[in-house]
Coordinates of C-alpha atoms and ligand atoms in Angstrom, one line a residue:
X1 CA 0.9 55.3 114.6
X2 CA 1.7 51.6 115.5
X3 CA -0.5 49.5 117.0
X4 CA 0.0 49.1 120.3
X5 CA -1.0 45.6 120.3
X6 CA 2.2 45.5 118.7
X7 CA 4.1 47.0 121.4
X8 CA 3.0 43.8 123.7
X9 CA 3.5 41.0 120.6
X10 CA 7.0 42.0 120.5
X11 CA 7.4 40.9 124.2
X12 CA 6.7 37.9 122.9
X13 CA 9.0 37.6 120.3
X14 CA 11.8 38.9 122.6
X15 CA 11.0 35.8 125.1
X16 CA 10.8 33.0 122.3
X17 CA 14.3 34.1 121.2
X18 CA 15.8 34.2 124.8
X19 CA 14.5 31.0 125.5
X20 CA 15.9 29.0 122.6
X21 CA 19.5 30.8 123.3
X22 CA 19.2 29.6 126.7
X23 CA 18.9 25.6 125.6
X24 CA 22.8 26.9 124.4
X25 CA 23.5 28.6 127.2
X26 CA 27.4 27.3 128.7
X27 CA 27.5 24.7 125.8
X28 CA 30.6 26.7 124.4
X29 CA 28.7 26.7 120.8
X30 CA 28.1 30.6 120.3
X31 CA 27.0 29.6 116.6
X32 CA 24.5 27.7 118.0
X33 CA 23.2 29.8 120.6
X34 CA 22.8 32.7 117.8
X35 CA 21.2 30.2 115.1
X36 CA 18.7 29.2 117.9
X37 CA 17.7 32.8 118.8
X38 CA 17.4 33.7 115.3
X39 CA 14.8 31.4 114.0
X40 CA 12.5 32.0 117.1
X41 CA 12.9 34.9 116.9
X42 CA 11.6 35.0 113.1
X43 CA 9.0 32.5 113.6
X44 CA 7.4 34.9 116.2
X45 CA 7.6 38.2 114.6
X46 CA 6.0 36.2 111.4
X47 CA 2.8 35.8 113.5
X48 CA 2.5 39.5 113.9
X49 CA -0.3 41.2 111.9
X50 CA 2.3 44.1 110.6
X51 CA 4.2 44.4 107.4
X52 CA 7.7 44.3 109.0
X53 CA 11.4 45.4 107.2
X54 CA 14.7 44.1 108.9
X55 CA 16.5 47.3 108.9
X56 CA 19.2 46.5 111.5
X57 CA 19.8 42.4 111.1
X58 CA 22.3 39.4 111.6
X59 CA 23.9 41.3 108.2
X60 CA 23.7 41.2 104.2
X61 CA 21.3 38.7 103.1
X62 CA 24.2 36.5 101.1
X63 CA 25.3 36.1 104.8
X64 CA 22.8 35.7 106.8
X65 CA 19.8 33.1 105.6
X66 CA 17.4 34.7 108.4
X67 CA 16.1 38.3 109.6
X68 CA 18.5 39.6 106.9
X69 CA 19.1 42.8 106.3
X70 CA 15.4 44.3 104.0
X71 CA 14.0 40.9 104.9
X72 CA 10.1 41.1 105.1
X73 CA 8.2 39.8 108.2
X74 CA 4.5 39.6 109.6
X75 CA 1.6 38.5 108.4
X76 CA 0.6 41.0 106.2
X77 CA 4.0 40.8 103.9
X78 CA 2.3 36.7 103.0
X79 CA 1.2 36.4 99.3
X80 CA -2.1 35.9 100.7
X81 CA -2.1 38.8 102.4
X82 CA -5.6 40.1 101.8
X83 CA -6.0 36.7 104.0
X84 CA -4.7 38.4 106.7
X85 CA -4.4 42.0 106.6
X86 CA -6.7 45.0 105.7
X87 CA -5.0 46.8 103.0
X88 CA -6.6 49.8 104.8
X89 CA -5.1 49.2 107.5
X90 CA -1.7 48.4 107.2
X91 CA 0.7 48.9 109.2
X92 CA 4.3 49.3 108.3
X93 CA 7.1 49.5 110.6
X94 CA 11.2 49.1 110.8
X95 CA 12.0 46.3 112.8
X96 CA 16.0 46.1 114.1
X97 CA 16.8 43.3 116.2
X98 CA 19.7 41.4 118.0
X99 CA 18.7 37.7 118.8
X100 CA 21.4 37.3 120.8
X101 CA 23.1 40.4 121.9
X102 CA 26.6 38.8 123.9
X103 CA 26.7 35.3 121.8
X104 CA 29.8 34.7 123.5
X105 CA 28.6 35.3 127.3
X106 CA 25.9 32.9 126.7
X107 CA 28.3 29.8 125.1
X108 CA 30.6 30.4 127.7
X109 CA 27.7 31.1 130.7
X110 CA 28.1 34.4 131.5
X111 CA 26.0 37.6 132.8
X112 CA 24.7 40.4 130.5
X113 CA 23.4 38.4 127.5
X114 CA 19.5 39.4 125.6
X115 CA 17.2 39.0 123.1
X116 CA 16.7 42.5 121.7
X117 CA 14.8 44.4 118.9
X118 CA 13.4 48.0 118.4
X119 CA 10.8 48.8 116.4
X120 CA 9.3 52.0 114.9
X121 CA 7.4 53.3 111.9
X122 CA 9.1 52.9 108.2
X123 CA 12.1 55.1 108.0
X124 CA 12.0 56.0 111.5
X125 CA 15.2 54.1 112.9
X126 CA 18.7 55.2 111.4
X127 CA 20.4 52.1 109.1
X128 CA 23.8 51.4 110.8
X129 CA 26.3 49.9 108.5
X130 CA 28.0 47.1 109.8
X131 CA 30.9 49.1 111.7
X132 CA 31.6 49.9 114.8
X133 CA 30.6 53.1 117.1
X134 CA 32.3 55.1 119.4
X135 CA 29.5 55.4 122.2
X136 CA 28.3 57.0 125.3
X137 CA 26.2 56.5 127.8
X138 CA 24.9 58.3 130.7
X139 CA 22.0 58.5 133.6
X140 CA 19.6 61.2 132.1
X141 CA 20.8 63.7 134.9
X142 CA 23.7 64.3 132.6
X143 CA 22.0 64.0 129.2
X144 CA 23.3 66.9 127.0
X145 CA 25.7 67.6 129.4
X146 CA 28.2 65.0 128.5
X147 CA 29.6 64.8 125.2
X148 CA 31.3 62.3 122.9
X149 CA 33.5 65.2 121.8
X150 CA 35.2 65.9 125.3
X151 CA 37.7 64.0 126.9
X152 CA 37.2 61.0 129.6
X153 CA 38.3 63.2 132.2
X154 CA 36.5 66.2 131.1
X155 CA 33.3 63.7 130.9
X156 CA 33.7 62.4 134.4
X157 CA 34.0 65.7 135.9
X158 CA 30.3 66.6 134.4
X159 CA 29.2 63.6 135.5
X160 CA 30.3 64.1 139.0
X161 CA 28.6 66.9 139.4
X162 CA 25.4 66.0 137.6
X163 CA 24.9 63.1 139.9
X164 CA 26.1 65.0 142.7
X165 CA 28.9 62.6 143.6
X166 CA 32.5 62.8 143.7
X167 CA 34.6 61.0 140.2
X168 CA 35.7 58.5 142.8
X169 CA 32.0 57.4 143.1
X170 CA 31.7 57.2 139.7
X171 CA 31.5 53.6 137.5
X172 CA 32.3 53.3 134.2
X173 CA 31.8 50.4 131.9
X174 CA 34.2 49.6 129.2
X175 CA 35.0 46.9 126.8
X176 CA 37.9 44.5 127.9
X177 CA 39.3 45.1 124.1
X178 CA 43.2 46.3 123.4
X179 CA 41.5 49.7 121.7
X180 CA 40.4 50.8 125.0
X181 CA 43.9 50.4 127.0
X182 CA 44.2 54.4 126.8
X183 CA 40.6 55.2 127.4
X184 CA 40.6 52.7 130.8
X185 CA 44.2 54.4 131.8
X186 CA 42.2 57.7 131.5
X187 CA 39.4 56.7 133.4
X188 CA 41.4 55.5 136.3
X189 CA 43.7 58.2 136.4
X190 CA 40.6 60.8 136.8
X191 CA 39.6 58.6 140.1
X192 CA 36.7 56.9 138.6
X193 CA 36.9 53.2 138.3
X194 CA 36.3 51.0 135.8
X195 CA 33.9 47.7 135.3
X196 CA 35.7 45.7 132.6
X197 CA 33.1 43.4 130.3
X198 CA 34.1 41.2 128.0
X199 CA 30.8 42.0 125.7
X200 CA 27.4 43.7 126.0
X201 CA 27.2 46.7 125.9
X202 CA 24.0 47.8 125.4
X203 CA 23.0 46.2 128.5
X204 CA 25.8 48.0 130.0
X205 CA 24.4 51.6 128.4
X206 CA 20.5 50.4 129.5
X207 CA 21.7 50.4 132.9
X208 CA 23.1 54.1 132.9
X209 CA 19.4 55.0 132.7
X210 CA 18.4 53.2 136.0
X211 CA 19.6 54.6 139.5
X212 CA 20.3 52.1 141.8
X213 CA 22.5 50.1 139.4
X214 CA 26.2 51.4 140.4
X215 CA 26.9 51.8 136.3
X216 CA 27.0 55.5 135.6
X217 CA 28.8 55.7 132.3
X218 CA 29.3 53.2 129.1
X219 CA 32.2 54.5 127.0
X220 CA 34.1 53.0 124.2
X221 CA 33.8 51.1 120.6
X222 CA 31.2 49.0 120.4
X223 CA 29.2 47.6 117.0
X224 CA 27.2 50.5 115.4
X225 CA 23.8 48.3 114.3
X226 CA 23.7 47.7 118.2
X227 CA 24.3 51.2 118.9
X228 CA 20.5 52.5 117.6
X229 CA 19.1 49.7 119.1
X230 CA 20.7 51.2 122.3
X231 CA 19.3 54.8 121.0
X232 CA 15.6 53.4 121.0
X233 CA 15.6 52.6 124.3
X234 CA 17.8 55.6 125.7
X235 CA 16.0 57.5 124.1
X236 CA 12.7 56.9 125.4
X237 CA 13.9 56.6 129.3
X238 CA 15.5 60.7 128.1
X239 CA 19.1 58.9 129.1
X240 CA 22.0 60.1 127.2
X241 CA 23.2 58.7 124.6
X242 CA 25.5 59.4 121.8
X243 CA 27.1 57.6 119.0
X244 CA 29.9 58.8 116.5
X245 CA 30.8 55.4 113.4
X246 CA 34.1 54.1 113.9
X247 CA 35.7 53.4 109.9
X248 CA 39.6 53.1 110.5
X249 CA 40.6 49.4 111.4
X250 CA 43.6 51.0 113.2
X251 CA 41.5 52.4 115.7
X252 CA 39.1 49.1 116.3
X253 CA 42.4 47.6 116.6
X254 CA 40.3 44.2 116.2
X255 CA 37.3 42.5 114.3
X256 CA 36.4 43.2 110.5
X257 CA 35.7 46.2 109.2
X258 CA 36.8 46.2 106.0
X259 CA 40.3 46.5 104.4
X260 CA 41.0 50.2 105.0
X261 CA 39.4 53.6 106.7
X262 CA 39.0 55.0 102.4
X263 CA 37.1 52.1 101.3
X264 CA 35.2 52.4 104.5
X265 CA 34.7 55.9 103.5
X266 CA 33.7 55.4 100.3
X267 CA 31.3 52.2 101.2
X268 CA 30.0 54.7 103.7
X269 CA 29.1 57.7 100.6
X270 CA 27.5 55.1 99.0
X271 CA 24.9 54.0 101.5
X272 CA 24.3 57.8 101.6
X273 CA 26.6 58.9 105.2
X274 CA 28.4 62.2 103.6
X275 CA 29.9 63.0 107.0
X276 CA 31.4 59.8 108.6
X277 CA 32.3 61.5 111.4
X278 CA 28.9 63.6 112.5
X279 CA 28.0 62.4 116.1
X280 CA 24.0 60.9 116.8
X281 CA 22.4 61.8 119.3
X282 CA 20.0 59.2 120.5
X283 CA 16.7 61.0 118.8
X284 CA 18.8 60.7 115.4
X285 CA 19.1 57.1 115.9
X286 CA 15.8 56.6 116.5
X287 CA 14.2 59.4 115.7
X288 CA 10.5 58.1 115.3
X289 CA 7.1 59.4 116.0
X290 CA 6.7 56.1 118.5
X291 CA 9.3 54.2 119.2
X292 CA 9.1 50.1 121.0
X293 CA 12.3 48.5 122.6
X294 CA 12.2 45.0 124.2
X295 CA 15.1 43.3 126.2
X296 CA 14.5 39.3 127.1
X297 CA 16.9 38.3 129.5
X298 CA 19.1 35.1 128.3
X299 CA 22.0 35.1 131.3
X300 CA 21.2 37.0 134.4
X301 CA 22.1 40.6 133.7
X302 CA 22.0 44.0 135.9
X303 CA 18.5 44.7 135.4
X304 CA 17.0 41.2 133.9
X305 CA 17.2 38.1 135.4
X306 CA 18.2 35.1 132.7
X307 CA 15.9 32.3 131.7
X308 CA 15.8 30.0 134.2
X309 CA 13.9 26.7 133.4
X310 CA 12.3 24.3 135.6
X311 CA 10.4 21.0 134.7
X312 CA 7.6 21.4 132.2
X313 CA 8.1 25.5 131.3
X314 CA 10.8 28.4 131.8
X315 CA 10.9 31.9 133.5
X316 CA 11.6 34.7 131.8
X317 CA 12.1 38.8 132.1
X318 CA 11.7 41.3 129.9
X319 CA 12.2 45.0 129.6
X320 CA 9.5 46.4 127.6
X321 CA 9.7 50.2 126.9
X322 CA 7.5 52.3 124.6
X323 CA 7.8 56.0 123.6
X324 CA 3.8 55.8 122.7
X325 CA 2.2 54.4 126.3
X326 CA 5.8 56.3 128.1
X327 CA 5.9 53.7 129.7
X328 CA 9.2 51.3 131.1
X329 CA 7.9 48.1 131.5
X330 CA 9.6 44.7 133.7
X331 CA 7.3 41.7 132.1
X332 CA 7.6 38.5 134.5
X333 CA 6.8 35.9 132.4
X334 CA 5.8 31.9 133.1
X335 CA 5.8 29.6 130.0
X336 CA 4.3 26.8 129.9
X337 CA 5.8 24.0 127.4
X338 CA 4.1 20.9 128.0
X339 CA 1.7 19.8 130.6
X340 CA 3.6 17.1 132.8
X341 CA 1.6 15.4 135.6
X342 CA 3.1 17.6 138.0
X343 CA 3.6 21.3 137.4
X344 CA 5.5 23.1 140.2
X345 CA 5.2 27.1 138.8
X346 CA 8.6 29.0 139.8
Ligands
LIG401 C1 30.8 42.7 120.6 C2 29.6 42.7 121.6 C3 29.0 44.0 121.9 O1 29.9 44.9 120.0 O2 31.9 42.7 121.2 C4 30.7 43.9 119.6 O3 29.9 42.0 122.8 C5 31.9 44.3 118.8 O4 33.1 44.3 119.4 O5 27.9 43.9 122.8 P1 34.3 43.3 119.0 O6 34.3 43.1 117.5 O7 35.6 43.9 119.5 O8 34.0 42.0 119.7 C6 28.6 44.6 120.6 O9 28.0 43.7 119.8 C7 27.6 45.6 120.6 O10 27.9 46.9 120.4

């Protein structure tokens, strides 16, 4: 069982990361933005008394210097450990994180960008290769009603009367990427309309899970280590969620993955996924005894404001949500940098 002392650490590690992307926020420098998040984010989860494993990371550690994939954080992975840590009492947890979920909408100043990060016990989140993932995303009304497997239309129709509201009442969010052209046709065509982002989209599926938010649906390819990240939370608020790994560049249409749908194949065997095409449910992605999600708003986003600074500290919220407490938290945070003469708290 993790600590839950844990489960209120990571809030801090969640703000320190969306405040240093902020500093980058509209400078056009995504690199920078990212490279900030990342190294506050480290810095904080290496004060934590855990023995932490990067399972989901900025990638492969020849390409990523920081919170690489199998990297070790907290206090308790130090050579001095005893130090530190009770070997007793160790605790050892699967940490996957995304500094700086929407790099691009915070160089360029847009909504929907976080700090984000999961956590449960070892072995309890699902290792995402680097691909991308088919997802959806639905209010929990509809959970196990909708499925990955059925059509757009067919989806929309189960939705409607989940929610008890006509497909023309119905919003879906979608990626503003040439894959989707078919999928937004076939949305609109059903009488459901369509909210176009240009990236995000796991705070696009956390805000299924909320009423009151006018986002009923997230469908669409997305990245699949952000997709269990997505599971963690969705899976504790008992939204839906489901995710199916996307291997064949012709489908993603854009972005890396690889040179071609076998070697994809094969590099998937190899890290141990016979069927590449089995869909996850949420609790499959995240399919630990206690599972901790935190969200740090960086831009203003549908259910976070960003991080707004004002002389001498910032403002932050976070969306703090643990399986082990059931509880769905919104932390309003004030921090304090410096002490100027005047401090005017906002
Ligand atoms: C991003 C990002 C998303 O998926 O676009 C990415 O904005 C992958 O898609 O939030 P592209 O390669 O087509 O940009 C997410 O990171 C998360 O799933």
């Amino acid at each position: 069982m993790i600590e839950s002392t844990i489960g209120l650490e990571i809030i801090e590690v969640v703000e320190q990361a969306a405040i240093a992307a902020a500093k980058w926020m509209g400078k056009g420098d995504k690199h920078m933005a990212d490279h900030a998040a990342v190294e506050a984010m480290r810095a904080r989860l290496n004060q934590i008394r855990m023995r932490g494993r990067i399972v989901i990371g900025e990638g492969e550690r020849d390409e990523a210097p920081m919170l690489y994939i199998g990297e070790e954080v907290g206090l308790c992975t130090r050579p001095d450990v005893a130090a530190h840590c009770n070997p007793e009492e160790l605790v050892e947890i699967d940490i996957a994180v995304d500094p700086c979920e929407g790099t691009n909408l915070v160089a360029y100043g847009q909504n929907g960008s976080m700090a984000v990060l999961a956590i449960s016990e070892k072995g309890g989140l699902f290792a995402a290769p680097d691909i991308y993932m088919k997802k959806l995303a639905a209010p929990p009304a509809a959970k196990g009603h909708v499925d990955i497997n059925k059509s757009a239309t067919e989806n929309l129709r189960i939705l409607s009367e989940c929610l008890g509201r006509s497909v023309e009442e119905l919003v879906v969010v979608v990626m503003d990427r040439p894959r989707h052209k078919e999928l937004i046709q076939e949305i609109r065509e059903a009488g459901a309309r369509v909210r176009l982002i240009s990236d995000g989209d796991v705070s696009a599926a956390l805000s299924c899970a909320f009423a009151g938010t006018n986002i009923h649906a997230l469908m669409g390819i997305g990245a699949a280590p952000e997709g269990v990240i997505t599971a963690a939370a969705m899976r504790c608020l008992g939204a839906h969620f489901q995710g199916q790994l996307v291997y064949d560049p012709e489908v993603v249409k854009t972005g890396l993955i690889g040179e071609s749908k076998e070697k994809n194949i094969a590099r998937l065997k190899e890290m141990g996924i016979e069927d590449p095409d089995k869909v996850y449910s949420a609790e499959e992605l995240a399919s630990g005894e206690t599972v901790f999600f935190a969200a740090c708003g960086i831009t203003p986003g549908t259910l976070m404001e960003g991080v707004r600074f004002f002389h001498g500290g910032a403002r932050t919220q976070t969306l703090v949500i643990s399986s082990q407490s059931k509880t769905a938290r919104f932390v309003d945070t004030i921090h304090l940098f410096d002490q100027p003469k005047v401090i005017q708290l906002r």
